[in-house]
mmCIF file of C-alpha atoms in Angstrom:
data_model
loop_
_atom_site.group_PDB
_atom_site.id
_atom_site.type_symbol
_atom_site.label_atom_id
_atom_site.label_comp_id
_atom_site.label_asym_id
_atom_site.label_seq_id
_atom_site.Cartn_x
_atom_site.Cartn_y
_atom_site.Cartn_z
ATOM 1 C CA MET A 1 150.648 95.704 116.786
ATOM 2 C CA ASP A 2 147.119 95.950 115.329
ATOM 3 C CA LEU A 3 146.906 98.234 112.320
ATOM 4 C CA ASP A 4 143.709 99.959 111.235
ATOM 5 C CA LEU A 5 143.343 99.448 107.469
ATOM 6 C CA ALA A 6 141.567 102.813 107.119
ATOM 7 C CA GLN A 7 144.678 104.503 108.533
ATOM 8 C CA VAL A 8 146.976 102.432 106.315
ATOM 9 C CA ARG A 9 144.847 103.341 103.270
ATOM 10 C CA ALA A 10 145.086 107.026 104.182
ATOM 11 C CA PHE A 11 148.885 106.828 104.317
ATOM 12 C CA ALA A 12 149.092 104.917 101.019
ATOM 13 C CA ALA A 13 146.880 107.470 99.247
ATOM 14 C CA VAL A 14 149.032 110.404 100.379
ATOM 15 C CA ALA A 15 152.173 108.485 99.443
ATOM 16 C CA GLU A 16 150.780 107.902 95.937
ATOM 17 C CA HIS A 17 149.541 111.448 95.297
ATOM 18 C CA ARG A 18 152.193 113.265 97.380
ATOM 19 C CA HIS A 19 149.374 115.652 98.148
ATOM 20 C CA PHE A 20 146.901 115.703 101.072
ATOM 21 C CA GLY A 21 144.107 117.421 99.141
ATOM 22 C CA ARG A 22 144.052 114.929 96.272
ATOM 23 C CA ALA A 23 144.357 111.965 98.645
ATOM 24 C CA ALA A 24 141.467 113.274 100.753
ATOM 25 C CA ALA A 25 139.301 113.697 97.647
ATOM 26 C CA GLU A 26 140.041 110.124 96.537
ATOM 27 C CA LEU A 27 139.011 108.750 99.940
ATOM 28 C CA ASN A 28 136.033 111.112 100.267
ATOM 29 C CA LEU A 29 137.463 112.574 103.482
ATOM 30 C CA SER A 30 138.234 116.035 104.749
ATOM 31 C CA GLN A 31 141.937 116.891 104.932
ATOM 32 C CA GLN A 32 141.596 117.158 108.696
ATOM 33 C CA ALA A 33 140.178 113.637 108.973
ATOM 34 C CA LEU A 34 142.904 112.331 106.662
ATOM 35 C CA SER A 35 145.639 113.964 108.771
ATOM 36 C CA LYS A 36 144.182 112.488 111.971
ATOM 37 C CA ARG A 37 144.236 108.988 110.523
ATOM 38 C CA ILE A 38 147.868 109.295 109.554
ATOM 39 C CA GLN A 39 148.792 110.781 112.936
ATOM 40 C CA ARG A 40 147.172 107.817 114.699
ATOM 41 C CA LEU A 41 149.025 105.411 112.424
ATOM 42 C CA GLU A 42 152.327 107.142 113.181
ATOM 43 C CA ARG A 43 151.638 106.900 116.915
ATOM 44 C CA ILE A 44 150.967 103.159 116.648
ATOM 45 C CA ILE A 45 154.117 102.534 114.576
ATOM 46 C CA GLY A 46 156.219 104.958 116.607
ATOM 47 C CA GLU A 47 157.705 106.612 113.530
ATOM 48 C CA VAL A 48 157.018 109.702 111.414
ATOM 49 C CA LEU A 49 156.029 108.506 107.952
ATOM 50 C CA LEU A 50 155.399 111.736 106.020
ATOM 51 C CA GLU A 51 156.960 115.166 105.864
ATOM 52 C CA ARG A 52 155.131 118.235 104.603
ATOM 53 C CA ALA A 53 157.052 120.896 102.713
ATOM 54 C CA PRO A 54 156.113 123.933 100.593
ATOM 55 C CA THR A 55 156.859 121.863 97.506
ATOM 56 C CA GLY A 56 154.612 118.973 98.569
ATOM 57 C CA VAL A 57 154.646 115.823 100.664
ATOM 58 C CA SER A 58 157.593 113.446 100.900
ATOM 59 C CA LEU A 59 158.166 110.107 102.597
ATOM 60 C CA THR A 60 160.565 109.788 105.486
ATOM 61 C CA GLU A 61 162.986 106.885 105.604
ATOM 62 C CA ALA A 62 160.478 105.026 107.785
ATOM 63 C CA GLY A 63 157.720 105.895 105.318
ATOM 64 C CA GLU A 64 159.729 104.495 102.383
ATOM 65 C CA LEU A 65 160.280 101.291 104.353
ATOM 66 C CA PHE A 66 156.626 100.971 105.400
ATOM 67 C CA LEU A 67 154.985 101.785 102.050
ATOM 68 C CA PRO A 68 155.437 98.438 100.191
ATOM 69 C CA HIS A 69 154.171 96.518 103.227
ATOM 70 C CA ALA A 70 151.185 98.867 103.485
ATOM 71 C CA GLN A 71 150.370 98.330 99.811
ATOM 72 C CA GLN A 72 150.614 94.546 100.195
ATOM 73 C CA SER A 73 148.272 94.627 103.207
ATOM 74 C CA LEU A 74 145.713 96.708 101.321
ATOM 75 C CA ALA A 75 145.894 94.463 98.267
ATOM 76 C CA ALA A 76 145.310 91.386 100.452
ATOM 77 C CA ALA A 77 142.340 93.048 102.182
ATOM 78 C CA ASP A 78 140.824 94.094 98.850
ATOM 79 C CA ALA A 79 141.277 90.591 97.438
ATOM 80 C CA ALA A 80 139.611 89.052 100.501
ATOM 81 C CA THR A 81 136.669 91.450 100.195
ATOM 82 C CA ALA A 82 136.275 90.697 96.483
ATOM 83 C CA ALA A 83 136.383 86.962 97.163
ATOM 84 C CA MET A 84 133.687 87.225 99.816
ATOM 85 C CA ARG A 85 131.474 89.250 97.506
ATOM 86 C CA GLY A 86 131.930 86.649 94.837
ATOM 87 C CA THR A 87 130.803 83.813 97.134
ATOM 88 C CA ARG A 88 127.820 85.649 98.640
ATOM 89 C CA ARG A 89 124.691 84.522 96.852
ATOM 90 C CA PRO A 90 122.078 87.078 95.801
ATOM 91 C CA VAL A 91 119.113 87.872 98.022
ATOM 92 C CA ARG A 92 116.109 86.304 96.304
ATOM 93 C CA VAL A 93 113.040 88.555 96.466
ATOM 94 C CA ASP A 94 109.550 88.022 95.064
ATOM 95 C CA THR A 95 107.759 91.317 94.379
ATOM 96 C CA TRP A 96 104.398 89.667 93.484
ATOM 97 C CA GLY A 97 104.113 91.227 90.011
ATOM 98 C CA GLN A 98 105.835 93.773 87.813
ATOM 99 C CA PRO A 99 103.161 96.538 87.717
ATOM 100 C CA HIS A 100 102.504 96.489 91.468
ATOM 101 C CA PRO A 101 103.955 98.851 94.123
ATOM 102 C CA PRO A 102 106.485 96.457 95.786
ATOM 103 C CA MET A 103 108.642 96.460 92.649
ATOM 104 C CA THR A 104 108.871 100.261 92.783
ATOM 105 C CA ARG A 105 109.699 100.257 96.499
ATOM 106 C CA LEU A 106 112.301 97.532 96.077
ATOM 107 C CA ALA A 107 113.912 99.496 93.230
ATOM 108 C CA GLU A 108 114.146 102.570 95.484
ATOM 109 C CA THR A 109 115.736 100.458 98.218
ATOM 110 C CA MET A 110 118.161 98.758 95.822
ATOM 111 C CA ALA A 111 119.392 102.187 94.716
ATOM 112 C CA ALA A 112 120.150 103.001 98.360
ATOM 113 C CA ILE A 113 122.130 99.775 98.978
ATOM 114 C CA PRO A 114 123.870 98.918 95.682
ATOM 115 C CA GLU A 115 126.325 96.665 97.524
ATOM 116 C CA VAL A 116 123.605 94.034 98.066
ATOM 117 C CA ASN A 117 123.011 91.742 95.101
ATOM 118 C CA ILE A 118 119.253 91.181 94.668
ATOM 119 C CA GLU A 119 117.548 88.683 92.383
ATOM 120 C CA VAL A 120 113.890 89.459 91.609
ATOM 121 C CA SER A 121 111.028 87.121 90.729
ATOM 122 C CA ASN A 122 107.293 87.676 90.172
ATOM 123 C CA ARG A 123 105.099 84.749 91.231
ATOM 124 C CA ARG A 124 101.887 86.844 91.231
ATOM 125 C CA SER A 125 100.565 84.884 94.214
ATOM 126 C CA LEU A 126 101.521 85.184 97.865
ATOM 127 C CA PRO A 127 100.653 81.525 98.635
ATOM 128 C CA LEU A 128 103.171 80.443 95.988
ATOM 129 C CA ALA A 129 105.770 82.826 97.421
ATOM 130 C CA LEU A 130 105.151 81.559 100.975
ATOM 131 C CA ARG A 131 105.719 77.996 99.816
ATOM 132 C CA ALA A 132 109.008 79.058 98.207
ATOM 133 C CA LEU A 133 110.055 80.871 101.395
ATOM 134 C CA LEU A 134 109.366 77.789 103.518
ATOM 135 C CA HIS A 135 111.359 75.620 101.086
ATOM 136 C CA GLY A 136 114.319 78.026 101.101
ATOM 137 C CA GLU A 137 113.846 79.050 97.462
ATOM 138 C CA LEU A 138 113.170 82.696 98.417
ATOM 139 C CA ASP A 139 114.545 85.018 101.096
ATOM 140 C CA LEU A 140 111.906 87.751 101.036
ATOM 141 C CA ALA A 141 108.450 88.195 99.537
ATOM 142 C CA PHE A 142 105.768 90.874 99.362
ATOM 143 C CA GLY A 143 102.017 90.489 99.538
ATOM 144 C CA ARG A 144 98.785 91.075 101.395
ATOM 145 C CA VAL A 145 98.895 88.640 104.310
ATOM 146 C CA HIS A 146 95.127 88.193 104.770
ATOM 147 C CA ASP A 147 92.426 86.081 103.097
ATOM 148 C CA LEU A 148 94.987 83.410 102.228
ATOM 149 C CA GLU A 149 92.610 80.518 103.004
ATOM 150 C CA ARG A 150 95.112 79.022 105.470
ATOM 151 C CA ALA A 151 96.588 79.843 108.869
ATOM 152 C CA TRP A 152 99.698 82.010 108.911
ATOM 153 C CA PRO A 153 102.837 79.774 109.031
ATOM 154 C CA PRO A 154 104.592 80.318 112.389
ATOM 155 C CA GLU A 155 107.951 79.866 110.639
ATOM 156 C CA LEU A 156 107.512 83.192 108.828
ATOM 157 C CA SER A 157 107.763 86.782 110.066
ATOM 158 C CA ARG A 158 106.062 89.762 108.434
ATOM 159 C CA GLN A 159 105.910 93.557 108.596
ATOM 160 C CA LEU A 160 103.642 96.049 106.843
ATOM 161 C CA VAL A 161 105.694 98.371 104.613
ATOM 162 C CA GLU A 162 103.266 99.838 102.062
ATOM 163 C CA LEU A 163 99.663 101.018 101.908
ATOM 164 C CA SER A 164 98.979 101.598 98.236
ATOM 165 C CA ARG A 165 96.015 103.677 97.127
ATOM 166 C CA MET A 166 93.536 101.888 94.895
ATOM 167 C CA GLY A 167 91.607 103.441 92.057
ATOM 168 C CA VAL A 168 88.968 102.585 89.487
ATOM 169 C CA LEU A 169 89.790 101.394 85.994
ATOM 170 C CA LEU A 170 86.804 101.965 83.720
ATOM 171 C CA SER A 171 85.933 102.115 80.062
ATOM 172 C CA GLY A 172 86.611 105.303 78.150
ATOM 173 C CA ARG A 173 82.932 105.120 77.146
ATOM 174 C CA SER A 174 81.846 105.565 80.757
ATOM 175 C CA PRO A 175 80.348 108.971 81.651
ATOM 176 C CA LEU A 176 82.835 108.997 84.569
ATOM 177 C CA ALA A 177 85.901 108.667 82.323
ATOM 178 C CA ASP A 178 86.844 112.350 82.463
ATOM 179 C CA ARG A 179 86.677 112.636 86.257
ATOM 180 C CA GLN A 180 89.802 113.408 88.310
ATOM 181 C CA ALA A 181 88.536 111.496 91.346
ATOM 182 C CA LEU A 182 85.533 109.344 92.233
ATOM 183 C CA ARG A 183 83.484 108.793 95.366
ATOM 184 C CA PRO A 184 81.753 105.512 96.240
ATOM 185 C CA ALA A 185 78.358 107.063 95.431
ATOM 186 C CA ASP A 186 79.568 107.677 91.848
ATOM 187 C CA LEU A 187 79.833 103.934 91.262
ATOM 188 C CA VAL A 188 76.156 103.102 91.736
ATOM 189 C CA GLY A 189 75.074 100.804 88.899
ATOM 190 C CA HIS A 190 78.626 99.539 88.223
ATOM 191 C CA ARG A 191 80.027 96.055 88.887
ATOM 192 C CA VAL A 192 83.460 95.159 90.278
ATOM 193 C CA TRP A 193 85.389 92.962 87.832
ATOM 194 C CA ALA A 194 86.931 90.263 90.054
ATOM 195 C CA PRO A 195 87.250 86.951 88.183
ATOM 196 C CA ALA A 196 87.647 83.977 90.502
ATOM 197 C CA GLN A 197 89.824 81.939 88.144
ATOM 198 C CA GLY A 198 93.438 83.037 88.073
ATOM 199 C CA SER A 199 93.147 85.579 90.909
ATOM 200 C CA SER A 200 95.379 85.084 93.918
ATOM 201 C CA PRO A 201 93.317 84.682 97.118
ATOM 202 C CA GLU A 202 94.738 87.774 98.856
ATOM 203 C CA PHE A 203 93.561 89.977 95.967
ATOM 204 C CA ALA A 204 90.271 88.110 95.558
ATOM 205 C CA GLY A 205 89.620 88.608 99.271
ATOM 206 C CA TRP A 206 90.379 92.324 99.100
ATOM 207 C CA TRP A 207 88.097 92.758 96.067
ATOM 208 C CA ARG A 208 85.286 90.945 97.905
ATOM 209 C CA ARG A 209 85.660 93.113 101.011
ATOM 210 C CA ALA A 210 85.935 96.310 98.947
ATOM 211 C CA ALA A 211 82.822 95.449 96.903
ATOM 212 C CA GLU A 212 80.905 94.820 100.140
ATOM 213 C CA PHE A 213 82.085 98.159 101.532
ATOM 214 C CA LEU A 214 81.103 99.968 98.307
ATOM 215 C CA ASP A 215 77.805 98.044 98.173
ATOM 216 C CA MET A 216 78.621 96.901 94.628
ATOM 217 C CA GLU A 217 77.967 93.663 92.789
ATOM 218 C CA ARG A 218 81.021 91.534 92.003
ATOM 219 C CA GLU A 219 81.509 89.905 88.621
ATOM 220 C CA THR A 220 83.496 86.746 89.313
ATOM 221 C CA GLY A 221 83.146 84.961 85.974
ATOM 222 C CA GLY A 222 85.949 84.747 83.429
ATOM 223 C CA ARG A 223 89.632 84.362 84.101
ATOM 224 C CA ASN A 224 92.286 86.771 85.336
ATOM 225 C CA ILE A 225 95.283 86.386 83.043
ATOM 226 C CA GLY A 226 96.853 89.790 83.517
ATOM 227 C CA LEU A 227 96.444 93.499 82.982
ATOM 228 C CA ALA A 228 95.853 93.267 79.238
ATOM 229 C CA GLN A 229 92.854 90.973 79.790
ATOM 230 C CA ALA A 230 91.515 93.260 82.507
ATOM 231 C CA ILE A 231 91.697 96.233 80.151
ATOM 232 C CA ALA A 232 89.927 94.273 77.392
ATOM 233 C CA ASP A 233 87.145 93.127 79.733
ATOM 234 C CA ILE A 234 86.611 96.620 81.169
ATOM 235 C CA ASN A 235 86.632 98.166 77.704
ATOM 236 C CA SER A 236 83.916 95.768 76.542
ATOM 237 C CA ASP A 237 81.374 96.888 79.144
ATOM 238 C CA PRO A 238 81.064 100.450 80.537
ATOM 239 C CA ALA A 239 79.296 99.085 83.649
ATOM 240 C CA ARG A 240 82.377 97.088 84.657
ATOM 241 C CA VAL A 241 85.148 98.535 86.780
ATOM 242 C CA ALA A 242 88.350 97.084 88.166
ATOM 243 C CA LEU A 243 89.976 98.169 91.426
ATOM 244 C CA LEU A 244 93.724 98.539 90.867
ATOM 245 C CA PRO A 245 96.653 100.551 92.305
ATOM 246 C CA VAL A 246 96.527 104.155 91.084
ATOM 247 C CA GLN A 247 100.255 104.155 90.271
ATOM 248 C CA MET A 248 99.919 101.183 87.939
ATOM 249 C CA VAL A 249 101.047 102.149 84.435
ATOM 250 C CA LEU A 250 98.596 101.244 81.695
ATOM 251 C CA THR A 251 99.416 100.458 78.124
ATOM 252 C CA GLU A 252 97.887 102.813 75.582
ATOM 253 C CA GLU A 253 94.617 101.155 74.728
ATOM 254 C CA PRO A 254 91.902 102.933 72.715
ATOM 255 C CA GLY A 255 88.729 103.591 74.648
ATOM 256 C CA VAL A 256 90.163 102.860 78.095
ATOM 257 C CA ALA A 257 90.265 105.516 80.799
ATOM 258 C CA ALA A 258 93.098 105.903 83.262
ATOM 259 C CA ILE A 259 92.897 104.490 86.778
ATOM 260 C CA ILE A 260 90.915 107.176 88.621
ATOM 261 C CA PRO A 261 91.564 107.574 92.387
ATOM 262 C CA LEU A 262 88.797 106.862 94.863
ATOM 263 C CA THR A 263 88.236 109.378 97.638
ATOM 264 C CA ASP A 264 85.977 109.906 100.660
ATOM 265 C CA PRO A 265 87.331 107.454 101.681
ATOM 266 C CA ALA A 266 90.446 106.379 99.812
ATOM 267 C CA LEU A 267 90.680 102.604 99.478
ATOM 268 C CA LEU A 268 94.065 101.173 100.496
ATOM 269 C CA PHE A 269 95.789 97.835 99.887
ATOM 270 C CA GLY A 270 98.359 96.667 102.419
ATOM 271 C CA TRP A 271 101.662 95.153 101.305
ATOM 272 C CA SER A 272 103.826 93.392 103.867
ATOM 273 C CA MET A 273 107.320 92.019 103.518
ATOM 274 C CA ILE A 274 107.671 88.403 104.655
ATOM 275 C CA TRP A 275 110.794 86.442 105.595
ATOM 276 C CA ARG A 276 111.801 83.321 107.533
ATOM 277 C CA ALA A 277 111.747 83.779 111.299
ATOM 278 C CA GLY A 278 115.252 83.502 112.722
ATOM 279 C CA GLU A 279 116.876 84.532 109.415
ATOM 280 C CA ARG A 280 120.659 84.819 109.817
ATOM 281 C CA ASN A 281 121.835 85.877 106.367
ATOM 282 C CA ARG A 282 123.325 89.329 106.878
ATOM 283 C CA ASP A 283 122.394 90.628 103.410
ATOM 284 C CA VAL A 284 118.777 89.513 103.861
ATOM 285 C CA MET A 285 118.525 91.183 107.273
ATOM 286 C CA TYR A 286 120.246 94.328 105.969
ATOM 287 C CA LEU A 287 117.677 94.560 103.155
ATOM 288 C CA ILE A 288 114.797 94.023 105.601
ATOM 289 C CA ARG A 289 116.101 96.737 107.929
ATOM 290 C CA LYS A 290 116.583 99.141 105.019
ATOM 291 C CA LEU A 291 113.065 98.524 103.689
ATOM 292 C CA ALA A 292 111.600 99.135 107.146
ATOM 293 C CA GLU A 293 113.697 102.278 107.575
ATOM 294 C CA MET A 294 112.658 103.694 104.194
ATOM 295 C CA SER A 295 109.010 102.793 104.788
ATOM 296 C CA ARG A 296 109.031 104.805 108.009
ATOM 297 C CA GLY A 297 111.091 107.689 106.660
ATOM 298 C CA ARG A 298 109.059 108.101 103.466
ATOM 299 C CA ALA A 299 105.641 107.302 104.994
ATOM 300 C CA TRP A 300 104.938 104.440 102.593
ATOM 301 C CA ALA A 301 102.399 102.980 105.036
ATOM 302 C CA SER A 302 100.665 106.156 106.253
ATOM 303 C CA PHE A 303 97.003 105.776 107.220
ATOM 304 C CA ARG A 304 94.506 108.610 107.842
ATOM 305 C CA PRO A 305 91.673 107.532 110.133
ATOM 306 C CA GLY A 306 88.336 108.665 108.754
ATOM 307 C CA LEU A 307 89.821 109.416 105.327
ATOM 308 C CA ASP A 308 91.225 105.995 104.390
ATOM 309 C CA TRP A 309 89.672 102.523 104.289
ATOM 310 C CA LEU A 310 91.246 99.144 104.899
ATOM 311 C CA PRO A 311 89.543 95.768 105.375
ATOM 312 C CA GLN A 312 89.078 94.928 109.040
ATOM 313 C CA PRO A 313 91.835 92.260 109.181
ATOM 314 C CA ASP A 314 94.338 94.659 107.626
ATOM 315 C CA LEU A 315 93.696 97.313 110.287
ATOM 316 C CA GLU A 316 95.431 95.072 112.813
ATOM 317 C CA ASP A 317 98.683 95.450 110.851
ATOM 318 C CA LEU A 318 98.854 99.185 111.573
ATOM 319 C CA ASP A 319 100.033 98.579 115.146
ATOM 320 C CA GLY A 320 102.882 96.314 114.027
ATOM 321 C CA GLU A 321 103.136 92.555 114.005
#
């Protein structure tokens, strides 16, 4: 006969507690569902295993005989599950960089699927992450999939999961520093800080397209070595601005304003998740499905025509890939 371990576990829990209510609470079941499982088990075995009485629950002779075998079966199943979990390697995910939106979204998803072991890295460059994906060093990566200066590798699949709103980082000495929101017309006379050295091509390409849309000069000199350097460079010149995600957390620096949202239109940056086409690892595919499900359910990639702006290549991602 084929025994259902969920039914066997239900019987063992009642046998241990001698109480249906406490057993149901342990298994996170209703008492009705617990009773049905035991009834099905009794039908399969062909014997009554438990007797209810005003004083509690007792085992029948058949129940006493079956209990040690049930406990052994459950112990073996639990040991097999633990062994499999121990041999399953972590899912290796690159979130681009710590202050950027994919890390937040991945953290939300990890909280929803704690059973999947995830190992996080931050390469701060999608081309580097794509190379690692193709070499099998990564399972999943995030990034903007345009302006990469190379054709998209056919071995990789991708799906848009996040449209993050971009804002303006400016000096606290700027007359715009106390504004709650900015429009493109407010930025006349300012320059977009977009150093060529050290900037990943997908960000450099977005900055170039955004500066063209805003009709602003780009400042490409210097080197991008992180948020601290960006803050220092912006703070040194009130005419400089940087375009960064509005949810990015800034360190407390004297004289530096917060990242102020842009509106009319809002400027958006598209983040896609990327994985190997034909991926078979069940944990990787489970994570991908969960990210896609949460992106849809929580509107991470919502776009408002006429109110939001994306570079032309990124607009093609809105219809799926």
